[in-house]
Amino acid sequence: MITAHFFDGHDARLQPVGLDVRNDHLHVDAPGFARSYPLTDVALAEPFEQAPLVLRLGDATCEVPYGPGRQALLAALGYRKSAVERWQARWPAALAALVLLLALLGAGFVWGVPAAAGFIAARLPASVDIKLGRAALAGLEAQGMLAPSRLSDDRIADVEALLPRALPAHPRVPVRLLVRSSDALGANALALPDGTIIVTDKMVRLALDKRNELDDIGQAELLGVIGHEVGHIERRHATRAMTGSSLTAALSATLFGDFSAVAAGLPAVLTQMQYSRAMELEADDYAIDVLRRNGREPDDLADILEALERQHPGEGDVPRWLRRSMAYLSTHPDTAERIERLYKAGP
Amino acid sequence: MHLPDDGPFDEQTSHGLSFSGSGAEYFRIWIVNLLLTVATLGIYSAWAKTRRLQYFYRNTQLAGASFDFRGDPKAILRGRILAVTLLATYHYAFGFSLKVGVVTVALLLAGLPFMMRSALRFRLSNTVYRGLPFGFAGGIKEAYIVYVVPVAIFVLPGALVALMPGSPLVGIIFLLYLCWPLMHGAMKAYQHKHLMAGDQNATFTLDTASLAKPYVRAFLIGLGLMVVVGLAFGLSVFLARGQKSTAAFAAFLPAILAVVAMYLYVLLMGPYILVRMNNLAWSATSFPGVRITCAMRVWPYLRLQTVNVLLTLLTFGLFRPFAAVRTWKYRVAHITIDAPDGFEQAVLAARRPPAAAAGDGIADFLGVDLSW
């Protein structure tokens, strides 16, 4: 006989009762009344260490206060722990859950988010790209980062003439090339999601020879740069990177948001860097194809990357997402690796 | 036979709430919940929430009986899916088109007050004590009156920025925040006025303005602090005059301290207002024959939360379950239930009410405070 508190579910009266399990029935006995329930009708709520046991008997409820009779009652009721209850009952298992959780989060951010971002980005309509691209260009212009080119019209025409040679037979989106002067961006080239490529004056000057002419080598160098940007556009890198980072941000906020903004921001930055590295290499591969198609070698792109590396232009004013996902700058941590890779791909 | 000290058999008139859980036990529940939630991409979170509430409720005892949560995890999951869908739509609506955006904002304005009320009903009608559910009897009309302005503050700035970029009207919306104390007071009053225990209606004796008083006091403390900060800055400028550069640092110490004081003020006012409003609201709530007194104290609660935040940060979040238990224990320990004619006698008046409705997720997801 185990003492318990009985509530009939119709009023709030607490009735002290005795519980007994006999012949597959739970017997509830009190001076005033006696009831019996088949064990199949007795629902035992998940027991916690020190909380009263809760037995649900249809409308009625029985609470068994924490005490010595508890284990005997659980055994008599034929209680078996569920998998989750067994898991959370023991410390080693709980700590294993912690390790698993960290592994799962790591895998999710390293592989899951890029895969999901690729999946989502592939299903975003092209109108999203156009909107993003226009907004990015308007943003750059509003911040005074782009000004009309100071190069001669002939020179601009020379550069623009390179674009068709870098394009595939059937481009994914119409691509246009703008030559612009920019102090903030330095020697640089950007690919906006809508298919706009921006090449800065300084980048063009970097490709000029000693007599300030755009010779074959200079043309090939710029072709490599433009090819790299076309690669970004063809592979839709900007949209993918932005989908990925907003996905990461949303996930981080869901998981960690309520206790630490710092923890929430970190994974987003980490994955974004990972993205851009993989994407830069992909765009380089595309540029190598473009150069080969035009009878040149990847060395030409490597040469201008090296020239960039020596330049150290200011990059402080470039918005972070733009810098990471679209620009390749001399201070990019992977530039040395990329140059080496391009030389290796050479003849 | 085990009997708690404040057992039901003596005709005691005053009862405290007790909590029998521990941080260590809850940590294991929490970590398994978290892992399963992540592994199922959030689907398990509904079951995790049910287990969490059951853990806290069942370990909380009053006059020989414990509380319980009987919500259906599937209902919670539906609520959460709805909440995620709404929030995602709201987030991206204006990116698609202006029309989609306006429709979404209109839907949110029309739907959220209703959902807030549903959330209260769901949570309370699934909270059980002595075999009887609590309940919420607040009307729909009043829900709209109380919630539509706070909801507007939440959804309108985004809409206005999209509709008329650069317009000064956007700033005016933020002026509505000045009325936040009254809105918060109105929400609390609505939540408490319509509480039910079984079929017994709560009596609530405070009006919105009195509930907003902690904000006024916090504001006055802030004003006082501003004066002190101003004086400190004045002192700094006075001391710095004619000083050489190295000695100037010492002179600026008062100013630095003043800035630190302002930061602390902003950090501390949240818990201060929470404690004071909770005390006011619960102490003004009573059921026939049963009075509730909530007597949380500001400084101990602040100390508790400061330790919680620091340890949570230092342990990369692993202290969180311990912090949750500590906070719950503190809140529970400062509630007293008085029944002058005897508790058993008083609760006998309550009967089972007719069945109630559902819809919890949205309010939980939006972080609306429905905890008591």
XYZ file of C-alpha atoms in Angstrom:
719
model
C 0.000 0.000 0.000
C 1.446 3.334 -1.123
C -0.008 6.630 -0.004
C -1.042 9.054 -2.726
C -3.225 12.083 -3.405
C -6.298 11.511 -5.512
C -8.063 14.178 -7.579
C -11.266 13.215 -9.310
C -10.953 15.880 -12.025
C -14.332 17.443 -11.265
C -13.365 19.517 -8.258
C -10.100 20.465 -6.548
C -10.523 18.279 -3.463
C -7.365 16.455 -2.392
C -8.185 12.964 -1.167
C -5.463 10.982 0.593
C -5.675 7.428 -0.713
C -3.747 4.200 -0.671
C -2.609 2.609 -3.953
C -2.201 -1.073 -4.550
C -1.482 -3.080 -7.707
C -3.175 -6.499 -7.786
C -4.341 -8.727 -10.651
C -3.404 -6.234 -13.361
C -5.507 -3.591 -11.679
C -4.635 -0.415 -9.794
C -6.725 -0.225 -6.668
C -7.389 3.173 -5.146
C -8.639 2.935 -1.593
C -9.803 5.594 0.823
C -12.061 5.480 3.872
C -14.853 6.958 1.782
C -14.509 5.078 -1.486
C -12.674 2.411 -3.442
C -11.975 2.324 -7.172
C -10.049 0.041 -9.402
C -8.564 0.686 -12.846
C -7.190 -1.875 -15.315
C -3.440 -1.192 -15.719
C -4.005 -0.611 -19.437
C -6.047 2.484 -18.517
C -3.361 3.885 -16.231
C -1.123 6.436 -17.971
C 2.076 7.165 -16.069
C 3.556 10.566 -16.886
C 7.343 10.716 -17.307
C 8.790 10.403 -13.793
C 11.331 13.013 -12.733
C 13.844 12.418 -9.942
C 12.142 14.226 -7.063
C 8.778 15.238 -8.472
C 5.599 13.409 -7.466
C 4.649 10.560 -9.797
C 1.598 11.447 -11.830
C -0.894 8.719 -12.768
C -3.637 9.712 -15.166
C -6.786 7.664 -14.726
C -9.201 9.039 -17.287
C -10.531 12.312 -15.835
C -8.972 11.563 -12.475
C -5.347 12.012 -11.425
C -3.239 10.416 -8.730
C -0.109 12.078 -7.404
C 2.364 9.937 -5.510
C 4.598 12.194 -3.406
C 8.331 11.534 -3.531
C 9.080 8.783 -1.052
C 10.279 5.246 -0.443
C 7.330 3.443 -2.051
C 8.022 4.965 -5.426
C 10.312 2.326 -6.938
C 8.017 -0.490 -5.875
C 5.049 1.238 -7.487
C 6.966 1.869 -10.727
C 7.931 -1.808 -10.814
C 4.375 -2.928 -10.076
C 3.055 -0.720 -12.883
C 5.567 -2.357 -15.237
C 7.177 0.986 -16.054
C 9.863 0.936 -18.762
C 11.913 4.033 -19.508
C 11.666 5.368 -23.038
C 14.867 5.825 -25.043
C 14.909 9.570 -24.362
C 14.346 9.031 -20.634
C 17.215 6.542 -20.476
C 19.395 8.999 -22.350
C 18.741 11.935 -20.071
C 18.961 9.789 -16.913
C 22.723 9.210 -17.078
C 25.581 11.705 -17.131
C 27.851 9.927 -19.646
C 24.973 9.691 -22.122
C 24.055 13.331 -21.555
C 27.656 14.427 -22.128
C 27.760 12.279 -25.255
C 24.691 14.241 -26.376
C 26.692 17.432 -25.911
C 29.534 16.114 -28.077
C 27.064 14.909 -30.712
C 25.342 18.282 -30.652
C 28.602 20.128 -31.301
C 29.490 17.717 -34.104
C 26.049 18.124 -35.631
C 26.205 21.919 -35.462
C 29.677 21.911 -36.982
C 28.618 19.620 -39.803
C 25.477 21.668 -40.346
C 27.369 24.907 -40.729
C 30.178 23.451 -42.828
C 28.131 21.241 -45.179
C 24.447 21.640 -44.426
C 24.096 25.377 -44.870
C 26.036 25.602 -48.164
C 24.029 22.679 -49.545
C 20.749 24.219 -48.429
C 21.810 27.629 -49.732
C 22.673 26.113 -53.104
C 19.318 24.369 -53.161
C 17.395 27.540 -52.293
C 19.458 29.800 -54.550
C 18.875 27.433 -57.476
C 15.145 27.932 -56.966
C 15.202 31.708 -56.566
C 13.868 33.421 -59.702
C 16.271 35.467 -61.835
C 14.331 38.587 -60.815
C 15.897 38.248 -57.358
C 19.370 38.460 -58.905
C 18.411 41.554 -60.862
C 16.979 43.252 -57.774
C 20.031 42.409 -55.696
C 22.383 43.625 -58.415
C 20.568 46.917 -58.918
C 20.412 47.512 -55.190
C 24.145 46.791 -54.873
C 25.045 49.162 -57.729
C 22.758 51.884 -56.373
C 24.345 51.375 -52.954
C 27.864 51.722 -54.329
C 26.907 54.869 -56.224
C 25.056 56.368 -53.270
C 28.106 55.886 -51.073
C 30.205 57.684 -53.668
C 32.356 54.651 -54.270
C 31.897 54.678 -58.042
C 32.490 57.644 -60.335
C 32.576 57.887 -64.153
C 35.786 56.511 -65.593
C 38.634 58.954 -66.229
C 40.107 56.724 -68.951
C 39.833 57.675 -72.611
C 36.836 56.448 -74.580
C 39.132 54.337 -76.778
C 40.631 52.642 -73.767
C 37.182 51.907 -72.305
C 36.118 50.505 -75.671
C 39.225 48.274 -75.646
C 38.238 46.848 -72.287
C 34.605 46.447 -73.233
C 35.661 44.602 -76.371
C 37.166 41.910 -74.140
C 33.818 40.956 -72.620
C 32.383 38.937 -75.551
C 35.555 36.825 -75.564
C 35.003 35.928 -71.888
C 31.338 35.009 -72.274
C 30.026 31.498 -72.856
C 27.946 30.745 -75.957
C 24.711 31.118 -73.992
C 25.178 33.306 -70.917
C 22.866 32.603 -67.948
C 21.976 36.298 -67.716
C 22.818 39.223 -70.013
C 26.237 40.452 -68.908
C 27.356 44.063 -69.182
C 30.684 45.595 -68.310
C 31.177 48.997 -66.688
C 34.516 50.741 -66.306
C 34.394 53.074 -63.334
C 36.762 55.194 -61.323
C 36.875 54.325 -57.642
C 39.230 55.489 -54.930
C 37.625 53.252 -52.352
C 37.858 50.029 -54.327
C 41.383 50.542 -55.680
C 42.438 48.180 -58.459
C 39.468 45.902 -58.462
C 36.728 44.083 -60.322
C 33.282 43.193 -59.013
C 30.541 40.948 -60.284
C 27.056 41.987 -59.202
C 24.319 39.338 -59.109
C 22.398 40.848 -62.049
C 25.299 40.297 -64.460
C 26.958 43.704 -64.142
C 30.741 43.570 -64.039
C 32.551 46.616 -62.740
C 36.243 47.045 -63.554
C 37.991 49.988 -61.947
C 40.295 52.423 -63.736
C 43.147 51.350 -61.501
C 42.673 47.734 -62.497
C 42.869 48.691 -66.177
C 45.984 50.805 -65.563
C 47.583 47.850 -63.825
C 47.351 45.924 -67.100
C 48.895 48.687 -69.200
C 52.460 48.274 -70.396
C 55.353 50.733 -69.917
C 54.232 52.868 -72.858
C 50.747 53.068 -71.345
C 49.312 50.867 -74.070
C 47.053 47.865 -73.697
C 49.212 45.218 -75.371
C 48.451 41.524 -75.870
C 49.668 40.581 -72.416
C 47.637 43.350 -70.812
C 44.572 42.280 -72.735
C 45.064 38.669 -71.646
C 45.447 39.791 -68.033
C 42.217 41.749 -68.139
C 40.564 38.878 -69.962
C 41.538 36.660 -67.024
C 40.077 39.160 -64.566
C 36.853 39.539 -66.567
C 36.677 35.772 -67.038
C 36.917 35.329 -63.271
C 34.003 37.718 -62.780
C 31.961 36.035 -65.520
C 32.632 32.802 -63.621
C 31.088 34.344 -60.498
C 28.047 35.403 -62.537
C 27.647 32.119 -64.409
C 27.858 30.132 -61.160
C 25.555 32.618 -59.418
C 27.996 33.011 -56.539
C 26.673 36.295 -55.163
C 23.124 35.049 -54.715
C 24.379 31.792 -53.260
C 26.684 33.549 -50.824
C 23.931 35.874 -49.709
C 21.423 33.041 -49.324
C 24.002 31.163 -47.310
C 24.838 34.018 -45.013
C 21.228 34.933 -44.359
C 20.457 31.278 -43.735
C 23.379 31.006 -41.323
C 22.294 34.182 -39.585
C 18.735 32.913 -39.211
C 19.898 29.538 -37.899
C 22.381 31.051 -35.468
C 19.769 33.415 -34.147
C 17.364 30.513 -33.643
C 19.941 28.395 -31.846
C 21.954 30.891 -29.871
C 20.120 34.160 -30.357
C 18.587 34.305 -26.942
C 21.751 34.185 -24.955
C 24.589 35.653 -26.928
C 24.694 37.842 -29.977
C 28.424 37.181 -30.234
C 27.978 33.461 -30.670
C 25.245 34.161 -33.189
C 27.442 36.322 -35.388
C 30.529 34.141 -35.453
C 29.370 31.151 -37.521
C 27.983 33.458 -40.204
C 31.388 35.040 -40.680
C 33.149 31.682 -40.650
C 30.960 30.067 -43.278
C 30.967 33.109 -45.453
C 34.746 33.011 -45.634
C 34.597 29.351 -46.478
C 32.140 30.087 -49.245
C 34.130 32.776 -50.833
C 37.279 30.662 -50.907
C 35.561 27.781 -52.690
C 33.843 30.227 -54.991
C 37.022 32.142 -55.803
C 38.662 28.908 -56.860
C 35.629 28.000 -58.965
C 35.728 31.412 -60.637
C 39.476 30.987 -61.249
C 38.795 27.692 -62.995
C 36.292 29.463 -65.184
C 38.855 32.174 -65.977
C 41.437 29.509 -66.920
C 38.942 28.099 -69.441
C 38.313 31.551 -70.871
C 42.046 32.207 -71.250
C 42.713 28.836 -72.897
C 39.791 29.342 -75.253
C 41.433 32.584 -76.328
C 44.833 30.967 -76.820
C 46.323 32.275 -73.575
C 47.573 30.650 -70.382
C 46.446 30.998 -66.729
C 49.805 32.701 -66.036
C 48.312 35.938 -67.312
C 45.744 36.012 -64.520
C 48.415 34.980 -62.018
C 50.597 37.879 -63.173
C 47.950 40.501 -62.620
C 47.044 38.940 -59.263
C 50.675 39.298 -58.274
C 50.648 42.904 -59.397
C 47.533 43.381 -57.252
C 49.234 41.719 -54.324
C 51.998 44.322 -54.504
C 49.544 47.203 -54.549
C 47.579 47.002 -51.297
C 44.695 49.232 -52.234
C 42.346 50.585 -49.568
C 39.397 48.339 -48.974
C 38.008 49.756 -45.767
C 34.883 51.273 -47.270
C 33.717 48.254 -49.210
C 30.695 46.605 -47.625
C 31.720 43.314 -46.131
C 29.373 41.087 -48.137
C 30.562 42.728 -51.337
C 34.201 42.356 -50.432
C 33.856 38.710 -49.481
C 31.658 37.392 -52.184
C 32.366 39.469 -55.236
C 35.664 41.255 -55.132
C 39.065 39.784 -55.186
C 41.434 42.085 -53.504
C 45.129 41.993 -52.968
C 44.661 41.527 -49.260
C 42.439 38.513 -49.747
C 43.981 35.788 -47.562
C 43.860 33.226 -50.338
C 45.478 35.244 -53.101
C 48.900 33.642 -52.689
C 47.302 30.224 -52.852
C 45.337 31.218 -55.934
C 48.428 32.555 -57.726
C 50.285 29.325 -57.061
C 47.324 27.322 -58.288
C 47.126 29.356 -61.496
C 50.843 28.920 -62.213
C 50.472 25.189 -61.665
C 47.617 25.103 -64.149
C 49.930 26.762 -66.687
C 51.818 25.109 -69.564
C 4.851 7.921 4.948
C 6.228 11.108 3.567
C 4.414 14.323 4.207
C 5.662 17.766 3.233
C 5.781 20.286 6.052
C 3.066 22.396 4.547
C 0.914 19.335 4.022
C -2.750 19.517 3.201
C -4.056 18.013 6.374
C -3.630 20.816 8.839
C -5.753 23.854 8.260
C -2.848 26.066 7.448
C -3.841 29.430 6.014
C -0.568 30.402 4.334
C 1.293 28.279 1.808
C 4.497 28.747 -0.112
C 5.408 27.177 -3.410
C 8.269 24.706 -3.353
C 10.444 23.371 -6.164
C 12.014 19.910 -6.047
C 14.030 19.986 -9.309
C 17.771 20.569 -9.668
C 20.012 22.224 -12.210
C 21.979 19.021 -12.733
C 18.875 16.996 -13.555
C 17.524 19.689 -15.831
C 20.879 20.036 -17.594
C 20.617 16.434 -18.839
C 17.031 16.951 -19.981
C 18.022 20.206 -21.681
C 21.016 18.863 -23.570
C 19.111 15.839 -24.904
C 16.213 18.129 -25.871
C 18.611 20.466 -27.656
C 20.371 17.683 -29.541
C 17.102 16.130 -30.704
C 15.773 19.542 -31.689
C 18.831 20.270 -33.823
C 18.899 16.749 -35.272
C 15.257 17.014 -36.362
C 15.693 20.552 -37.732
C 13.491 21.985 -35.004
C 10.555 19.607 -35.231
C 11.342 18.031 -31.860
C 11.308 21.465 -30.204
C 7.567 21.075 -29.573
C 8.182 17.888 -27.603
C 11.187 19.479 -25.929
C 9.055 22.376 -24.812
C 6.406 20.050 -23.413
C 9.021 18.130 -21.440
C 10.597 21.349 -20.164
C 7.269 22.717 -18.953
C 6.380 19.373 -17.401
C 9.704 19.289 -15.593
C 9.225 22.726 -14.097
C 5.512 22.380 -13.360
C 5.574 18.901 -11.837
C 8.456 19.803 -9.587
C 6.525 22.824 -8.319
C 4.275 22.067 -5.401
C 1.650 23.947 -3.486
C -0.247 22.618 -0.495
C 0.530 18.969 -1.151
C -0.233 18.966 -4.878
C 1.930 19.662 -7.908
C 1.252 21.523 -11.126
C 1.302 19.802 -14.495
C 1.367 20.677 -18.191
C -0.788 18.634 -20.538
C -0.387 20.488 -23.825
C -0.301 18.417 -26.991
C 3.159 18.720 -28.590
C 1.557 18.408 -32.026
C -0.504 21.537 -31.365
C 2.658 23.347 -30.301
C 4.398 22.145 -33.458
C 1.557 23.491 -35.614
C 1.782 26.814 -33.799
C 5.523 26.938 -34.368
C 5.251 26.145 -38.068
C 2.706 28.922 -38.403
C 4.957 31.304 -36.476
C 8.034 30.497 -38.574
C 6.028 30.868 -41.786
C 4.614 34.232 -40.700
C 7.968 35.583 -39.587
C 9.720 34.410 -42.752
C 6.979 35.951 -44.880
C 7.225 39.183 -42.943
C 11.004 39.172 -43.305
C 11.037 38.666 -47.066
C 7.626 40.029 -48.122
C 8.835 43.462 -49.195
C 11.679 41.830 -51.084
C 9.135 40.202 -53.402
C 6.796 43.079 -54.034
C 5.118 45.963 -52.305
C 1.748 44.271 -52.635
C 2.877 41.075 -50.921
C 4.454 43.202 -48.197
C 1.338 45.252 -47.507
C -0.854 42.160 -47.450
C 1.540 40.445 -45.033
C 1.617 43.409 -42.664
C -2.170 43.684 -42.765
C -2.465 39.970 -42.012
C -0.057 40.282 -39.095
C -1.906 43.279 -37.664
C -5.204 41.439 -37.920
C -3.910 38.041 -36.823
C -1.367 38.619 -34.084
C -3.686 39.962 -31.346
C -5.927 36.964 -31.915
C -2.949 34.630 -31.712
C -1.691 36.265 -28.512
C -5.020 35.514 -26.905
C -4.971 31.960 -28.274
C -1.522 31.504 -26.801
C -2.736 32.550 -23.357
C -5.685 30.207 -23.625
C -3.554 27.298 -24.783
C -0.945 27.671 -22.089
C -3.391 28.175 -19.236
C -5.988 25.603 -20.200
C -3.196 23.024 -20.383
C -1.803 23.926 -16.985
C -3.347 21.666 -14.399
C -3.463 21.815 -10.598
C -5.352 19.348 -8.439
C -6.881 17.791 -11.501
C -8.403 21.050 -12.680
C -7.102 23.188 -15.547
C -6.482 26.889 -15.295
C -8.014 28.991 -18.004
C -8.180 32.355 -19.675
C -11.472 34.122 -20.250
C -10.240 37.295 -21.973
C -12.405 38.404 -24.906
C -11.324 38.897 -28.509
C -12.321 42.562 -28.634
C -10.221 43.390 -25.598
C -7.318 41.378 -27.063
C -7.343 43.664 -30.105
C -7.551 46.804 -27.987
C -4.610 45.660 -25.863
C -2.335 44.082 -28.474
C -2.858 45.985 -31.712
C -0.615 48.938 -30.841
C 2.349 46.838 -29.625
C 1.958 44.628 -32.711
C 1.902 47.741 -34.889
C 5.137 48.955 -33.319
C 6.617 45.583 -34.116
C 5.546 45.279 -37.766
C 5.035 48.829 -39.033
C 8.569 50.274 -39.054
C 9.665 47.667 -41.612
C 6.601 48.366 -43.732
C 7.025 52.135 -43.613
C 10.707 51.948 -44.506
C 9.722 49.906 -47.555
C 6.762 52.103 -48.513
C 8.303 55.538 -48.061
C 12.040 55.364 -47.622
C 13.514 58.381 -45.923
C 10.179 59.716 -44.743
C 10.098 61.342 -41.292
C 6.921 59.358 -40.584
C 9.099 56.334 -39.909
C 10.582 58.176 -36.971
C 7.151 59.050 -35.629
C 6.311 55.343 -35.287
C 9.223 55.048 -32.901
C 7.686 57.779 -30.767
C 4.968 55.239 -29.978
C 7.584 53.464 -27.886
C 7.144 56.257 -25.375
C 3.755 54.730 -24.627
C 5.333 51.327 -24.045
C 4.878 51.423 -20.247
C 1.132 51.855 -20.677
C 0.991 49.148 -23.336
C 2.935 46.773 -21.128
C 0.657 47.612 -18.218
C -2.429 47.021 -20.356
C -1.109 43.624 -21.520
C -0.339 42.550 -17.953
C -3.730 43.717 -16.737
C -5.443 41.821 -19.574
C -3.468 38.679 -18.772
C -4.268 38.759 -15.063
C -7.835 40.064 -15.091
C -9.140 37.060 -17.012
C -7.250 34.268 -15.290
C -9.314 31.305 -14.271
C -8.671 28.422 -11.888
C -11.141 25.727 -12.776
C -14.353 27.688 -13.254
C -13.325 30.398 -10.783
C -12.621 33.848 -12.176
C -9.727 35.837 -10.827
C -10.240 39.253 -9.311
C -7.709 41.841 -10.360
C -7.623 45.120 -8.501
C -5.065 47.202 -10.391
C -5.494 49.498 -13.371
C -3.077 49.945 -16.252
C -1.588 53.166 -14.942
C -0.643 51.661 -11.568
C 0.962 48.705 -13.344
C 3.111 51.101 -15.348
C 4.440 52.760 -12.173
C 7.751 50.840 -12.128
C 8.546 52.461 -15.462
C 7.919 55.894 -13.998
C 10.210 55.126 -11.084
C 12.868 53.733 -13.442
C 12.537 56.901 -15.504
C 12.966 59.119 -12.430
C 16.006 57.113 -11.318
C 17.357 57.609 -14.844
C 16.788 61.356 -14.633
C 18.632 61.454 -11.306
C 21.457 59.498 -12.851
C 21.591 61.949 -15.768
C 22.092 64.794 -13.318
C 24.908 62.887 -11.600
C 26.459 62.069 -14.988
C 26.219 65.705 -16.015
C 27.933 66.777 -12.805
C 30.628 64.133 -13.332
C 31.291 65.405 -16.847
C 31.412 68.945 -15.533
C 33.918 67.868 -12.910
C 36.005 66.157 -15.597
C 36.103 69.240 -17.786
C 36.939 71.378 -14.769
C 39.784 69.070 -13.700
C 41.107 68.604 -17.240
C 41.497 72.329 -17.819
C 45.124 73.326 -17.808
C 46.320 69.756 -17.325
C 49.023 68.049 -19.376
C 47.946 65.067 -21.461
C 48.982 62.261 -19.083
C 47.353 63.753 -16.020
C 44.220 64.415 -18.055
C 43.333 60.730 -17.953
C 42.875 60.806 -14.199
C 40.696 63.846 -14.600
C 38.471 62.003 -17.052
C 37.919 59.162 -14.611
C 34.645 60.661 -13.305
C 33.355 60.903 -16.876
C 34.315 57.296 -17.598
C 32.656 56.165 -14.388
C 29.566 58.128 -15.369
C 29.374 56.345 -18.725
C 29.768 52.994 -16.987
C 26.964 54.007 -14.628
C 24.700 54.778 -17.585
C 25.423 51.381 -19.100
C 24.668 49.641 -15.838
C 21.448 51.619 -15.569
C 20.259 50.381 -18.953
C 21.223 46.796 -18.076
C 19.645 46.840 -14.635
C 16.359 48.519 -15.423
C 15.005 45.462 -17.261
C 15.122 43.134 -14.238
C 14.013 45.987 -11.968
C 10.861 46.600 -13.969
C 10.218 42.868 -14.312
C 10.426 42.308 -10.557
C 8.274 45.296 -9.657
C 5.597 44.594 -12.251
C 5.445 40.917 -11.332
C 5.037 41.802 -7.675
C 2.323 44.326 -8.445
C 0.429 42.130 -10.871
C 0.473 38.910 -8.871
C -0.192 40.559 -5.529
C -3.274 42.202 -7.050
C -4.569 38.865 -8.345
C -6.840 36.763 -6.190
C -9.307 33.938 -6.483
C -12.372 33.460 -4.268
C -10.978 32.717 -0.816
C -7.359 32.658 -2.067
C -4.931 35.583 -2.119
C -1.608 35.602 -3.952
C 1.376 37.611 -2.782
C 4.480 37.974 -4.909
C 7.393 39.529 -3.024
C 10.443 39.261 -5.250
C 13.229 41.630 -4.294
C 15.113 43.763 -6.766
C 18.698 43.462 -5.563
C 18.799 39.702 -4.910
C 17.095 39.114 -8.263
C 19.581 41.376 -10.022
C 22.452 39.546 -8.339
C 20.975 36.222 -9.406
C 20.574 37.300 -13.020
C 24.027 38.885 -13.167
C 25.598 35.617 -12.018
C 23.403 33.726 -14.485
C 24.465 35.852 -17.433
C 28.152 35.813 -16.506
C 28.297 32.058 -15.978
C 26.264 31.408 -19.137
C 28.736 33.453 -21.152
C 31.768 31.864 -19.494
C 30.482 28.340 -20.140
C 29.425 29.079 -23.740
C 25.794 28.572 -22.801
C 26.157 25.351 -20.827
C 25.073 27.109 -17.629
C 21.738 28.009 -19.181
C 19.712 25.117 -17.721
C 21.176 25.837 -14.278
C 20.287 29.493 -14.715
C 16.737 28.561 -15.682
C 16.347 26.443 -12.549
C 17.863 29.144 -10.341
C 15.494 31.771 -11.752
C 12.443 29.529 -11.433
C 13.366 28.628 -7.842
C 13.734 32.286 -6.966
C 10.379 33.215 -8.469
C 8.599 30.274 -6.890
C 10.136 30.937 -3.478
C 8.765 34.460 -3.370
C 5.137 33.614 -3.967
C 2.822 33.075 -1.013
C -0.734 31.845 -1.206
C -3.059 32.874 1.613
C -6.416 31.335 2.281
C -7.869 32.770 5.519
C -10.606 30.127 5.684
C -8.227 27.273 4.929
C -6.857 26.318 1.547
C -8.783 23.049 1.215
C -12.000 24.838 2.021
C -11.291 27.574 -0.528
C -10.424 25.301 -3.465
C -13.567 23.225 -2.974
C -15.477 25.966 -4.743
C -13.690 25.247 -8.040
C -15.214 22.901 -10.618
C -14.034 21.660 -14.004
C -14.818 24.264 -16.698
C -16.009 23.437 -20.222
C -13.215 22.653 -22.746
C -10.945 25.399 -24.164
C -9.022 26.306 -27.356
C -5.423 26.120 -28.695
C -2.552 28.036 -30.392
C 0.705 28.651 -28.485
C 3.714 28.787 -30.805
C 3.578 32.302 -32.200
C 3.750 34.074 -28.883
C 6.547 31.800 -27.717
C 8.512 32.370 -30.886
C 8.117 36.113 -30.720
C 9.407 36.052 -27.153
C 6.241 37.466 -25.656
C 6.378 36.952 -21.910
C 3.698 34.475 -21.040
C 5.604 32.944 -18.180
C 4.330 33.899 -14.801
